[in-house]
PDB file of N, CA and C in Angstrom:
ATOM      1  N   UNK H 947     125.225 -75.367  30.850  1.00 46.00           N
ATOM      2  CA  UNK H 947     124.033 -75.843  30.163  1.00 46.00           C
ATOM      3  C   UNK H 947     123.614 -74.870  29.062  1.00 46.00           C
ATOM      4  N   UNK H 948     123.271 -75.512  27.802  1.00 50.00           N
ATOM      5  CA  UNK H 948     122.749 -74.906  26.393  1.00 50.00           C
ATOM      6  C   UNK H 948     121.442 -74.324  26.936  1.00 50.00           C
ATOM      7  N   UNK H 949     120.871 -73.315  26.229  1.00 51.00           N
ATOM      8  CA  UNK H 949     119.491 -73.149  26.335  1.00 51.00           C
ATOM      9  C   UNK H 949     118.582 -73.386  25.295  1.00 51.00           C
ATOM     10  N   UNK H 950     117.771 -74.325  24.894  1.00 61.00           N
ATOM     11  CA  UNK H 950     117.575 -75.072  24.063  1.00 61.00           C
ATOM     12  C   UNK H 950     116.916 -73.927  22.672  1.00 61.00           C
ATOM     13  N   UNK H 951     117.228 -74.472  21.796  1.00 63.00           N
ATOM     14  CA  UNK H 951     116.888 -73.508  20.360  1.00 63.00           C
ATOM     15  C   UNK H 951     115.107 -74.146  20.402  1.00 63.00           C
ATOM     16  N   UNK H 952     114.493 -73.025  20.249  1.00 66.00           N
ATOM     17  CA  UNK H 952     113.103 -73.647  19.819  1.00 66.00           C
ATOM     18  C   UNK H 952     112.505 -72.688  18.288  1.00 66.00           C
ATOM     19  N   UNK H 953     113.328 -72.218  17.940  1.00 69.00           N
ATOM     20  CA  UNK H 953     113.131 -71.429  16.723  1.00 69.00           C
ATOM     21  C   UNK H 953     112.887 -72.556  15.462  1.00 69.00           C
ATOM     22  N   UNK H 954     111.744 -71.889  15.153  1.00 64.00           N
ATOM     23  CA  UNK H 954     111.413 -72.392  13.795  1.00 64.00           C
ATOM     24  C   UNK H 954     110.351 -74.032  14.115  1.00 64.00           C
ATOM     25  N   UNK H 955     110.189 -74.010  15.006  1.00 70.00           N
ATOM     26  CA  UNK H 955     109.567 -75.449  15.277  1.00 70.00           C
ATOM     27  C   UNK H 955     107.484 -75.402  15.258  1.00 70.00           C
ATOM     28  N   UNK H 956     107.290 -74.378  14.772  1.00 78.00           N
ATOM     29  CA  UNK H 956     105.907 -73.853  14.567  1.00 78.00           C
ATOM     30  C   UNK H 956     106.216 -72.904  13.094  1.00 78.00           C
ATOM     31  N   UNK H 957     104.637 -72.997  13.100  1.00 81.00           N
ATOM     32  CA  UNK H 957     104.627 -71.666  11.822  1.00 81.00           C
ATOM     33  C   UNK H 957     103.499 -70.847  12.685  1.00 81.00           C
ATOM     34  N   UNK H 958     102.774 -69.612  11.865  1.00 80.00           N
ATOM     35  CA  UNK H 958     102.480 -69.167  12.208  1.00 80.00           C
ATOM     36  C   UNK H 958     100.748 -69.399  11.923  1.00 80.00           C
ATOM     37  N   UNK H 959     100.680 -70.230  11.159  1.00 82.00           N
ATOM     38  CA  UNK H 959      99.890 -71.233  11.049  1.00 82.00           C
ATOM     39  C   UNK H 959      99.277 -72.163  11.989  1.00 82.00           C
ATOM     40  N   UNK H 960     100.047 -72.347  12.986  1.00 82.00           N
ATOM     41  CA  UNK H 960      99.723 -73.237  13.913  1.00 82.00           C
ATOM     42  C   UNK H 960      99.641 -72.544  14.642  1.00 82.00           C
ATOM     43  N   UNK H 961      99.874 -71.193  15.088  1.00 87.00           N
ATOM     44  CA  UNK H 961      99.447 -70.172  16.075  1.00 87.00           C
ATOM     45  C   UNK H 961      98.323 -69.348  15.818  1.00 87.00           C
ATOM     46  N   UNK H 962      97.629 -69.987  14.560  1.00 87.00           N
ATOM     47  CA  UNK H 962      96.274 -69.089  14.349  1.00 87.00           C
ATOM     48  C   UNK H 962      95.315 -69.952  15.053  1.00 87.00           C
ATOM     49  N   UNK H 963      95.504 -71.549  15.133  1.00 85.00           N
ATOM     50  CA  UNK H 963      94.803 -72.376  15.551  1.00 85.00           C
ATOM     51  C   UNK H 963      93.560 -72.250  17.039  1.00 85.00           C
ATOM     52  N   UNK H 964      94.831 -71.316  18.095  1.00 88.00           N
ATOM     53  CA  UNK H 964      94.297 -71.398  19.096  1.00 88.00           C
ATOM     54  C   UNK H 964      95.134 -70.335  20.262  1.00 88.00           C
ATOM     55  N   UNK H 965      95.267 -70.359  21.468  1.00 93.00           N
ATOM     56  CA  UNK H 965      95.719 -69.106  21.852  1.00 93.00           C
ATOM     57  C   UNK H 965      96.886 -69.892  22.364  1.00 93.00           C
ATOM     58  N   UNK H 966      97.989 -68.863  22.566  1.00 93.00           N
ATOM     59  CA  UNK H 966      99.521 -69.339  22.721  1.00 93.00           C
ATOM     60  C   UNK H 966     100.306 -68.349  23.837  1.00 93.00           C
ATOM     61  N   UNK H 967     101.248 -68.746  24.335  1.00 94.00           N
ATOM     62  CA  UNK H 967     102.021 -68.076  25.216  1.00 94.00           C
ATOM     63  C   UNK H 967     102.767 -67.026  24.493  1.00 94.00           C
ATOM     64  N   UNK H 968     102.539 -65.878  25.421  1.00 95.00           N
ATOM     65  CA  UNK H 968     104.393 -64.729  25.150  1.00 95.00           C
ATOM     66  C   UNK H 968     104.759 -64.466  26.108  1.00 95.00           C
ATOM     67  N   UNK H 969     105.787 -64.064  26.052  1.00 95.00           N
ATOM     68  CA  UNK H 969     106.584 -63.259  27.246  1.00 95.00           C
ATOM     69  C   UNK H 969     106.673 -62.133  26.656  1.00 95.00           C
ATOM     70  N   UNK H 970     106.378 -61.387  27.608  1.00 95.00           N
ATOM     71  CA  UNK H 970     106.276 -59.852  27.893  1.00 95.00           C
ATOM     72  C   UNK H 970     107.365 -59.216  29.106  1.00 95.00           C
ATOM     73  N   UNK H 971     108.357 -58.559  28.198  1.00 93.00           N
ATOM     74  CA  UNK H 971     109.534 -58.318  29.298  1.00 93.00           C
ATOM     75  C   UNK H 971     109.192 -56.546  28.279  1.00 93.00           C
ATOM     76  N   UNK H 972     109.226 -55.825  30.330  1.00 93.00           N
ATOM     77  CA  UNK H 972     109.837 -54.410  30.282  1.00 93.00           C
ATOM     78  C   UNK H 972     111.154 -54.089  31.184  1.00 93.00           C
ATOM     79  N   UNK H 973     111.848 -53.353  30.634  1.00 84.00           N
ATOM     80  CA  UNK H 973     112.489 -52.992  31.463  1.00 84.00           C
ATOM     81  C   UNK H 973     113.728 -53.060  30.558  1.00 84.00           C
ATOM     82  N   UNK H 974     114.831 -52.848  31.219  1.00 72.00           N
ATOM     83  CA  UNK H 974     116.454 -52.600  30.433  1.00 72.00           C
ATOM     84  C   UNK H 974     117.300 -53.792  31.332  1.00 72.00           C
ATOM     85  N   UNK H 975     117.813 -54.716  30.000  1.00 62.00           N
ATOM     86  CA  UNK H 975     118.909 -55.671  30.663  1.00 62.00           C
ATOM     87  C   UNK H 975     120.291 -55.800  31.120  1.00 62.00           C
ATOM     88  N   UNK H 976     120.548 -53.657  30.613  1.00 55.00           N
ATOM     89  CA  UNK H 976     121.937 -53.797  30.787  1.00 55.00           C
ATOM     90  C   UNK H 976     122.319 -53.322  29.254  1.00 55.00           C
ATOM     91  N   UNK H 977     123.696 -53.232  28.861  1.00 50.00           N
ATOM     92  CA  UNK H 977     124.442 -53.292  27.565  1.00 50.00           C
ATOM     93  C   UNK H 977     125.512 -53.988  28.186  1.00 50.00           C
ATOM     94  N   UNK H 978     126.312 -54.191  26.846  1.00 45.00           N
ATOM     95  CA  UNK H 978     127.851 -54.643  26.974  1.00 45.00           C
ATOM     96  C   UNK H 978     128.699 -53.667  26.990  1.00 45.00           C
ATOM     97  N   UNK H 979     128.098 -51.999  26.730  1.00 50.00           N
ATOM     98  CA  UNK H 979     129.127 -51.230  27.301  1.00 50.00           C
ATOM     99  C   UNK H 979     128.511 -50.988  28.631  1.00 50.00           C
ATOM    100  N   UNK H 980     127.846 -51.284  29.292  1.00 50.00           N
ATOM    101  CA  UNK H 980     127.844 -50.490  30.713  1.00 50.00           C
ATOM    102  C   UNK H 980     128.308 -51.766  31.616  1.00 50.00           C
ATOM    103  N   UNK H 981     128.105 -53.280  30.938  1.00 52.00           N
ATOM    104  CA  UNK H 981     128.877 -54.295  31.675  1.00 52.00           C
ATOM    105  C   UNK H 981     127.729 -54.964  32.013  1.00 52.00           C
ATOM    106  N   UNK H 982     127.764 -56.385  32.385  1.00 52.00           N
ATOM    107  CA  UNK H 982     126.108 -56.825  32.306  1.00 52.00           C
ATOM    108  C   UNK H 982     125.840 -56.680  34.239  1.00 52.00           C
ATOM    109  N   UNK H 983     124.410 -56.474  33.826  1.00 48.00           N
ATOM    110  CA  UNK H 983     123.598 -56.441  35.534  1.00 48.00           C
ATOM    111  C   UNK H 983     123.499 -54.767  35.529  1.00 48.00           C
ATOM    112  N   UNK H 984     123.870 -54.201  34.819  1.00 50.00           N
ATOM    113  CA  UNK H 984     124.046 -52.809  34.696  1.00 50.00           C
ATOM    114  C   UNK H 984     123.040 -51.783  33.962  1.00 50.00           C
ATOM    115  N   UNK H 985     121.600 -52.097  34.107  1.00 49.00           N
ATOM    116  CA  UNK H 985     120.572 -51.450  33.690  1.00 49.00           C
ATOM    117  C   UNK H 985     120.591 -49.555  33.542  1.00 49.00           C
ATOM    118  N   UNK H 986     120.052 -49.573  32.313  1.00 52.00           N
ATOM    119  CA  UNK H 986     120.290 -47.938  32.116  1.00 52.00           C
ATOM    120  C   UNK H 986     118.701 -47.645  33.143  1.00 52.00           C
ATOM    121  N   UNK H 987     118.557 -46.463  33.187  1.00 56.00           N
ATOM    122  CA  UNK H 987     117.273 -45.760  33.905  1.00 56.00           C
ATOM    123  C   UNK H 987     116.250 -46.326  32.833  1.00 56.00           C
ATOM    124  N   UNK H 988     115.141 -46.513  33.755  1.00 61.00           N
ATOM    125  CA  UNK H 988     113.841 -47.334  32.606  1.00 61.00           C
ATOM    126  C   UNK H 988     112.971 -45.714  33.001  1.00 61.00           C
ATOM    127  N   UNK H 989     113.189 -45.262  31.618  1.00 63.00           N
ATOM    128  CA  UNK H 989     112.090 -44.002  31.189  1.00 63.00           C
ATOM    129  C   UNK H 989     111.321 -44.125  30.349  1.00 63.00           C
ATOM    130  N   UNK H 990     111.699 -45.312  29.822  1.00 82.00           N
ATOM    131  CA  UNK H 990     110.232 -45.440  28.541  1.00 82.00           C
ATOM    132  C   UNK H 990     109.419 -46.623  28.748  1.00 82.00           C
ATOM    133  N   UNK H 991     108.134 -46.507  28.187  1.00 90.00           N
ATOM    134  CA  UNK H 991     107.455 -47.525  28.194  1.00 90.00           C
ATOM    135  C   UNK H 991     107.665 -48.420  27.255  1.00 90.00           C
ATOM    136  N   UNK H 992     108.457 -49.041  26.541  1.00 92.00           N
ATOM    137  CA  UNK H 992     108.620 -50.040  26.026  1.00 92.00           C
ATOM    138  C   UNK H 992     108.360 -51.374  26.249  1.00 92.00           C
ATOM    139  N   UNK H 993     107.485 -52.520  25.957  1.00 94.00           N
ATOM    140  CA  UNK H 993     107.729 -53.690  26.130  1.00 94.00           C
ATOM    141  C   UNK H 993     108.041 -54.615  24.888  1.00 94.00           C
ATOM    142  N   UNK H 994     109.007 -56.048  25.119  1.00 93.00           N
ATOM    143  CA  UNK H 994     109.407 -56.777  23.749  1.00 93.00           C
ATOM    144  C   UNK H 994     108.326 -57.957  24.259  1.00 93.00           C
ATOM    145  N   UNK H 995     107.776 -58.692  22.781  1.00 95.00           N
ATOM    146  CA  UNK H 995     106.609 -59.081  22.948  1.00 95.00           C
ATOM    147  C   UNK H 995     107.130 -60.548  22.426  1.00 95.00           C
ATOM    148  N   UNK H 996     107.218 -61.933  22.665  1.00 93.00           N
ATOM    149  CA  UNK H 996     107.979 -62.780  21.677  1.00 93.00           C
ATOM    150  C   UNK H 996     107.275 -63.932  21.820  1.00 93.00           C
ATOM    151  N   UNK H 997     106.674 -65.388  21.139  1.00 93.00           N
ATOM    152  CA  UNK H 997     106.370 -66.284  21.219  1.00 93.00           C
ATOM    153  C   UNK H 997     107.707 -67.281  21.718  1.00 93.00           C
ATOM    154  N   UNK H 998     107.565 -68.530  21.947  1.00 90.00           N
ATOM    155  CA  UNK H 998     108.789 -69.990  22.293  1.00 90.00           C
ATOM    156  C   UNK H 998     109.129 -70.029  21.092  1.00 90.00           C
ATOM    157  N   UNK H 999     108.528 -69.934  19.736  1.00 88.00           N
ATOM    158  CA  UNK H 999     109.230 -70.262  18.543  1.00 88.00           C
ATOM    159  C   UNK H 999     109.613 -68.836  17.999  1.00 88.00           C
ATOM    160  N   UNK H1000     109.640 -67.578  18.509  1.00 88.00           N
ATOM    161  CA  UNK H1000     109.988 -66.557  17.551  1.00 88.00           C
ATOM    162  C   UNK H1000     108.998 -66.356  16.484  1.00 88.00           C
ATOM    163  N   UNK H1001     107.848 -67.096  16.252  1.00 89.00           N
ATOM    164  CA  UNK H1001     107.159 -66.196  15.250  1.00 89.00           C
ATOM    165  C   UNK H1001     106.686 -64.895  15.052  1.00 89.00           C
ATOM    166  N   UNK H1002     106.177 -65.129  16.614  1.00 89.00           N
ATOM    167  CA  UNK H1002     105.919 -63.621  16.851  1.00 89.00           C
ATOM    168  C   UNK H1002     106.851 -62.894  17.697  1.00 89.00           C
ATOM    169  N   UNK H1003     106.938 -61.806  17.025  1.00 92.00           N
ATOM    170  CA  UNK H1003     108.238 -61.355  17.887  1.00 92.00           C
ATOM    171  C   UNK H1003     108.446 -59.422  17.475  1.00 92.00           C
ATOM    172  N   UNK H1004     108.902 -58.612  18.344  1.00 92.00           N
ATOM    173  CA  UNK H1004     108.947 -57.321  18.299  1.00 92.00           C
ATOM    174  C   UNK H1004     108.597 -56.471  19.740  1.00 92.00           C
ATOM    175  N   UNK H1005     108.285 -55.149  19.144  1.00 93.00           N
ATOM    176  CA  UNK H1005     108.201 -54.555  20.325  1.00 93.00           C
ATOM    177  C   UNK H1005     107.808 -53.118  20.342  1.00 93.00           C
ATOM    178  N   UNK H1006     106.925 -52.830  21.373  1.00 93.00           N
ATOM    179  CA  UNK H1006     105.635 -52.138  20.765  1.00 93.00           C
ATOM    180  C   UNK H1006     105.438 -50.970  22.787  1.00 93.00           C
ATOM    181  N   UNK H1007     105.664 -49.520  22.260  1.00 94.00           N
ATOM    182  CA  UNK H1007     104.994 -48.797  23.359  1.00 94.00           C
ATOM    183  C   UNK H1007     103.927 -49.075  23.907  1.00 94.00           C
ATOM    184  N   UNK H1008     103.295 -49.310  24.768  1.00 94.00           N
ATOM    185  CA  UNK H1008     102.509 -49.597  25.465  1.00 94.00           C
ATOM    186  C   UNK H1008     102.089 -49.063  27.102  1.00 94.00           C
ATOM    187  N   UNK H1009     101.974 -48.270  27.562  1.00 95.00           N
ATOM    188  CA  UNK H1009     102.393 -47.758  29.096  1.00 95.00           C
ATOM    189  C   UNK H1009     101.252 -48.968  29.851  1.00 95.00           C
ATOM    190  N   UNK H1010     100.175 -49.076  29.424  1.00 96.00           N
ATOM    191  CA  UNK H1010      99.386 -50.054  30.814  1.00 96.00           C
ATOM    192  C   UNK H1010      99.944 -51.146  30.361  1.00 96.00           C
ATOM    193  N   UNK H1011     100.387 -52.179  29.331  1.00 96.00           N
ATOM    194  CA  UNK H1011     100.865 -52.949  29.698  1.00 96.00           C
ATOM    195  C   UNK H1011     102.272 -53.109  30.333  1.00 96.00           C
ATOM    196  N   UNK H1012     103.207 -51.964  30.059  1.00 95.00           N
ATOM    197  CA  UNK H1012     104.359 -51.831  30.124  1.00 95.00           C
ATOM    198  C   UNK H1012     103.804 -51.529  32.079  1.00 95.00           C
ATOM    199  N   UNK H1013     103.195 -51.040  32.630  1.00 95.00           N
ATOM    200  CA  UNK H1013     102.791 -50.727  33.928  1.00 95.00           C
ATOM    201  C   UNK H1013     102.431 -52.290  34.646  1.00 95.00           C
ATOM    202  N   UNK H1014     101.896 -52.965  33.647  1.00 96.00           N
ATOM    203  CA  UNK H1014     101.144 -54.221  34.520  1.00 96.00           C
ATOM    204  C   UNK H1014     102.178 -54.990  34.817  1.00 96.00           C
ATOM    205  N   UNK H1015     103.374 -55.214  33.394  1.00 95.00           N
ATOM    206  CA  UNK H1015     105.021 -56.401  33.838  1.00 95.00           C
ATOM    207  C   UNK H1015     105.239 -55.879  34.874  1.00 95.00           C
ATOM    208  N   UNK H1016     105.610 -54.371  35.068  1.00 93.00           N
ATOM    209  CA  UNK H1016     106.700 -53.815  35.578  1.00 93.00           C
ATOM    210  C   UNK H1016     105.715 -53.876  37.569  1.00 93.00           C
ATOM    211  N   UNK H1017     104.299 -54.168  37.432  1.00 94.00           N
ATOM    212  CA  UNK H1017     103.753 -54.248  38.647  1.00 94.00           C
ATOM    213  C   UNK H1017     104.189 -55.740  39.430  1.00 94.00           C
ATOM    214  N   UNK H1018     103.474 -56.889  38.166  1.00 95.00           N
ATOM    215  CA  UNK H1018     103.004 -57.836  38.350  1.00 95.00           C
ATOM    216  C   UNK H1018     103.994 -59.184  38.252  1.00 95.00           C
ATOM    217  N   UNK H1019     105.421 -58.311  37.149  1.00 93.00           N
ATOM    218  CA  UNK H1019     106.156 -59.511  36.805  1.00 93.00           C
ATOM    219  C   UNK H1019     107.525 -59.936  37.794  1.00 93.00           C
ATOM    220  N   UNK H1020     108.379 -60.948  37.224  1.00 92.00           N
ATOM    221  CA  UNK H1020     109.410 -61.252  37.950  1.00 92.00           C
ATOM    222  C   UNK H1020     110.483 -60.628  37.150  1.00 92.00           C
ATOM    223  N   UNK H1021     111.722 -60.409  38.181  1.00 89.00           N
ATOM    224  CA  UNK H1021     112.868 -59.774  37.047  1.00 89.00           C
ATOM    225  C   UNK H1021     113.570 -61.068  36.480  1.00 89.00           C
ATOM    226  N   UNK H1022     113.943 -60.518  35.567  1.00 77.00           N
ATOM    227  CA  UNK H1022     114.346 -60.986  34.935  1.00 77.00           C
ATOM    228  C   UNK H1022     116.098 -62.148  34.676  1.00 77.00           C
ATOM    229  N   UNK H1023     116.570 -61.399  36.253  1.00 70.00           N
ATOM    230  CA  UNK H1023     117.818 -62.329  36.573  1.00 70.00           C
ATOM    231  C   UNK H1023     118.128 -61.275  37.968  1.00 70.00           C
ATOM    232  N   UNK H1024     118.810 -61.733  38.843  1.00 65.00           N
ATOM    233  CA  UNK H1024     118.758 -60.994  39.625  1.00 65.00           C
ATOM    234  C   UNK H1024     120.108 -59.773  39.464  1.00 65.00           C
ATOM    235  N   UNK H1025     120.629 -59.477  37.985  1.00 62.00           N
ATOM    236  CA  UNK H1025     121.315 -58.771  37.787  1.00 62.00           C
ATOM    237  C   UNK H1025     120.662 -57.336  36.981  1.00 62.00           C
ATOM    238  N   UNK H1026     119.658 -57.777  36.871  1.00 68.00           N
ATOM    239  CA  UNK H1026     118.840 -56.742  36.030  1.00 68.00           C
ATOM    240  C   UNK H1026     117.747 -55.928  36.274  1.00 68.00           C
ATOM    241  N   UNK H1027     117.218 -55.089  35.803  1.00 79.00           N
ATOM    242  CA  UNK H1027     116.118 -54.151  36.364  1.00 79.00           C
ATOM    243  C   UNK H1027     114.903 -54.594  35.535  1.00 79.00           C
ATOM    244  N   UNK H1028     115.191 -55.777  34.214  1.00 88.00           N
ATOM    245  CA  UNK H1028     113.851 -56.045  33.363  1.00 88.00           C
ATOM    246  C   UNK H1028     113.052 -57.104  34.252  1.00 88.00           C
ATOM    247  N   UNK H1029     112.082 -57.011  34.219  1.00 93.00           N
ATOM    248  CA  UNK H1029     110.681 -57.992  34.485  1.00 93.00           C
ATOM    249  C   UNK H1029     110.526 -58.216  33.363  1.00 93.00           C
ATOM    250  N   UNK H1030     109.541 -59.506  33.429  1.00 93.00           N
ATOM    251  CA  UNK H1030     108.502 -60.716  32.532  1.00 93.00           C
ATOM    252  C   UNK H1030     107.921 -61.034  33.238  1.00 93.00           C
ATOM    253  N   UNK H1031     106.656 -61.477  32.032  1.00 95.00           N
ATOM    254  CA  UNK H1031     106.025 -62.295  32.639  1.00 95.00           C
ATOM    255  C   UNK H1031     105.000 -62.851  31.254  1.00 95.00           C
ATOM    256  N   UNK H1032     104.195 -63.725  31.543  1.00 96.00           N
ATOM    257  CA  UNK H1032     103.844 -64.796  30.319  1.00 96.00           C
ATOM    258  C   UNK H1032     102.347 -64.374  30.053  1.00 96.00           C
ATOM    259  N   UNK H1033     101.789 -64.072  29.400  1.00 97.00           N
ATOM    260  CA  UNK H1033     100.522 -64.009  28.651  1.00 97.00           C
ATOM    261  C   UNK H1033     100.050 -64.614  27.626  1.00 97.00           C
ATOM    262  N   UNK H1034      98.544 -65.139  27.747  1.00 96.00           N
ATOM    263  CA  UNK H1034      98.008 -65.743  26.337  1.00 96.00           C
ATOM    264  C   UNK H1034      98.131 -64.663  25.374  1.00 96.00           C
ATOM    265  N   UNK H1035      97.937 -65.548  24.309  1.00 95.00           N
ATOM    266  CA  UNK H1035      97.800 -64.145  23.096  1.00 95.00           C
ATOM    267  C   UNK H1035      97.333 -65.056  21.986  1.00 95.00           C
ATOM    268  N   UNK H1036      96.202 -64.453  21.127  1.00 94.00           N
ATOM    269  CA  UNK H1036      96.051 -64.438  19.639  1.00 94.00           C
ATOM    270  C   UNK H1036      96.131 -63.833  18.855  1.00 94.00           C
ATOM    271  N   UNK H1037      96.117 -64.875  17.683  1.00 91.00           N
ATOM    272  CA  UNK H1037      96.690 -63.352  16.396  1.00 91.00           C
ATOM    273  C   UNK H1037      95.213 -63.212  16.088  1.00 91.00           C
ATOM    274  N   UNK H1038      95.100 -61.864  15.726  1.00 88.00           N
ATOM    275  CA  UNK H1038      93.987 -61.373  15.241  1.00 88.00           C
ATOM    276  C   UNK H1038      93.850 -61.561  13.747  1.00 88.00           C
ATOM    277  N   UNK H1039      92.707 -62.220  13.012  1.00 81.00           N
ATOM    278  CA  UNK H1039      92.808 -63.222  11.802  1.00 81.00           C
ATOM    279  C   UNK H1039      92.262 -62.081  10.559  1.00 81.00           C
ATOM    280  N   UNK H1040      92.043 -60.949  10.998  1.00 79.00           N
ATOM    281  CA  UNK H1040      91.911 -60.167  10.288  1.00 79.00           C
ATOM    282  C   UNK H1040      92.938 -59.242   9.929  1.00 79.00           C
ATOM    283  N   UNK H1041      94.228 -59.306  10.473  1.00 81.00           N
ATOM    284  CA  UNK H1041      95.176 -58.620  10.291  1.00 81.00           C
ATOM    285  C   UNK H1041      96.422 -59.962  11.283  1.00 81.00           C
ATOM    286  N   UNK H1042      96.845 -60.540  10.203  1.00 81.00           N
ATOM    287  CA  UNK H1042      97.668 -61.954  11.020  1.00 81.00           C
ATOM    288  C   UNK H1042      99.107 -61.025  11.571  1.00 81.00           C
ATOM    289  N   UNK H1043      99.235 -60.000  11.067  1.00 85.00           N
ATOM    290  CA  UNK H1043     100.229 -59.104  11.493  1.00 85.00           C
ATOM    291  C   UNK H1043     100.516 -59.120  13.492  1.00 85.00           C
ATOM    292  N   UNK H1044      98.936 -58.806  13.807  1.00 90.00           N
ATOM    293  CA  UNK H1044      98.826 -58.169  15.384  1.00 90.00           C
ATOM    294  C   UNK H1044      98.438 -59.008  15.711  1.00 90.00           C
ATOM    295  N   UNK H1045      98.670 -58.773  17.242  1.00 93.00           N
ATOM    296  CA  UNK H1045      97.926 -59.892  18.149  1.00 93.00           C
ATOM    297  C   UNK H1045      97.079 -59.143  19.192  1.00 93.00           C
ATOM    298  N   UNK H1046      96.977 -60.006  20.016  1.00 94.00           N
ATOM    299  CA  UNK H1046      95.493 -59.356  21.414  1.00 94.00           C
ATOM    300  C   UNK H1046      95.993 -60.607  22.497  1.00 94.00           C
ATOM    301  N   UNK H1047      96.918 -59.876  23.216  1.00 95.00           N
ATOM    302  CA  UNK H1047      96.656 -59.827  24.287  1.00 95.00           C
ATOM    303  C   UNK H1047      95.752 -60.121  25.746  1.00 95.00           C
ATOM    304  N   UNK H1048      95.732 -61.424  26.676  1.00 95.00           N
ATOM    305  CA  UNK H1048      95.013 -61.519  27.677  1.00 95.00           C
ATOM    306  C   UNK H1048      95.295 -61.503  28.691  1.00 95.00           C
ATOM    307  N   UNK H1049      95.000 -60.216  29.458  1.00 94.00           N
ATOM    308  CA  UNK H1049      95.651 -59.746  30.285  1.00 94.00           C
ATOM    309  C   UNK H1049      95.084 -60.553  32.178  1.00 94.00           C
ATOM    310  N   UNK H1050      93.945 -61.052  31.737  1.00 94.00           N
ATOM    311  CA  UNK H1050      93.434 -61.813  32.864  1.00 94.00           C
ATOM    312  C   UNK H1050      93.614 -62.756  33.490  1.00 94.00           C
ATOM    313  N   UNK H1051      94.543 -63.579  32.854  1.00 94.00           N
ATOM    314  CA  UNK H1051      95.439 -64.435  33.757  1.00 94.00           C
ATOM    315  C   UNK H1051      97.020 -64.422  33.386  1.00 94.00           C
ATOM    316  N   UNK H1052      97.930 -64.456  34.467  1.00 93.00           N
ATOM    317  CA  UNK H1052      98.683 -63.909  34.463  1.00 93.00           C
ATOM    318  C   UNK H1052      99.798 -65.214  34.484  1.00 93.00           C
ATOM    319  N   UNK H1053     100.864 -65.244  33.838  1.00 93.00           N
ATOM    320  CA  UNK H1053     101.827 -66.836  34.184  1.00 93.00           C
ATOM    321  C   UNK H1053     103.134 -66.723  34.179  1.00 93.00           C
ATOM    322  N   UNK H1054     103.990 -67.283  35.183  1.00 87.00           N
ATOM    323  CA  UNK H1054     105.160 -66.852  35.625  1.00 87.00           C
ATOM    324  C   UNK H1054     105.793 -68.338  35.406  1.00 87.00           C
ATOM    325  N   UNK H1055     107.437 -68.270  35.227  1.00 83.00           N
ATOM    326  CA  UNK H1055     108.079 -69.261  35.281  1.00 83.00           C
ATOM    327  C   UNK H1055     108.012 -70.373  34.446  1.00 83.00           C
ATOM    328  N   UNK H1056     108.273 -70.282  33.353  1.00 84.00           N
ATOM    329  CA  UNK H1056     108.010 -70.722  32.042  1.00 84.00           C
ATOM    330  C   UNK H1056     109.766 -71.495  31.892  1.00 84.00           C
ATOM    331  N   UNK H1057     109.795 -72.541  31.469  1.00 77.00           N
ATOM    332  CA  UNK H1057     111.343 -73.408  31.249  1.00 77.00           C
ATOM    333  C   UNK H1057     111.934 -72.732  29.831  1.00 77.00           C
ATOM    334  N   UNK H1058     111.654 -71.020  29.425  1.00 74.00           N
ATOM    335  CA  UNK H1058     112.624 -70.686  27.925  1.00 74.00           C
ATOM    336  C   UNK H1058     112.352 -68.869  28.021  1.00 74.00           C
TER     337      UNK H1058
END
């Protein structure tokens, strides 16, 4: 089974509208040199931050949120040491660059 492309099917325009899902994954998935399921040691706080369409997308130090996935989330396949997990988020309209984060409800198991 394909995993369906949802890139490009929003702008970022339509994510100023109102608040939207991300996934928030910490943790290490492995490389293709260490072979997959093969997570390096997680020493940094890193989390990758991404919308369903890729608008928003990157990845940003953080230790309490990088603390809350790594408490609260699911891993990420059972070959790996990364967690996720799903958060609202808006872009902040004064700088469409960043977003904010809501850390008060928490959502797991998302179909992408």
């Amino acid at each position: 089974p394909s995993v369906p492309n949802y890139k490009g099917r929003k702008s970022k325009k339509d994510l100023l509208i109102s608040n939207f899902l991300v996934k928030v994954q910490a943790g290490s998935e492995g490389s293709h040199i260490s072979g997959p399921g093969l997570a390096d040691n997680i020493e940094e706080t890193n989390v990758t931050v991404y919308d369903k369409s890729r608008i928003v997308s990157g990845t940003v130090e953080h230790e309490k949120l990088f603390n809350l996935v790594r408490q609260f989330g699911k891993l990420g396949s059972e070959l790996n040491f990364s967690k996720r997990i799903f958060l609202f988020a808006k872009i902040i309209k004064k700088d469409i660059n960043n977003i904010q984060l809501q850390t008060d409800k928490l959502v797991h198991d998302q179909n992408w």
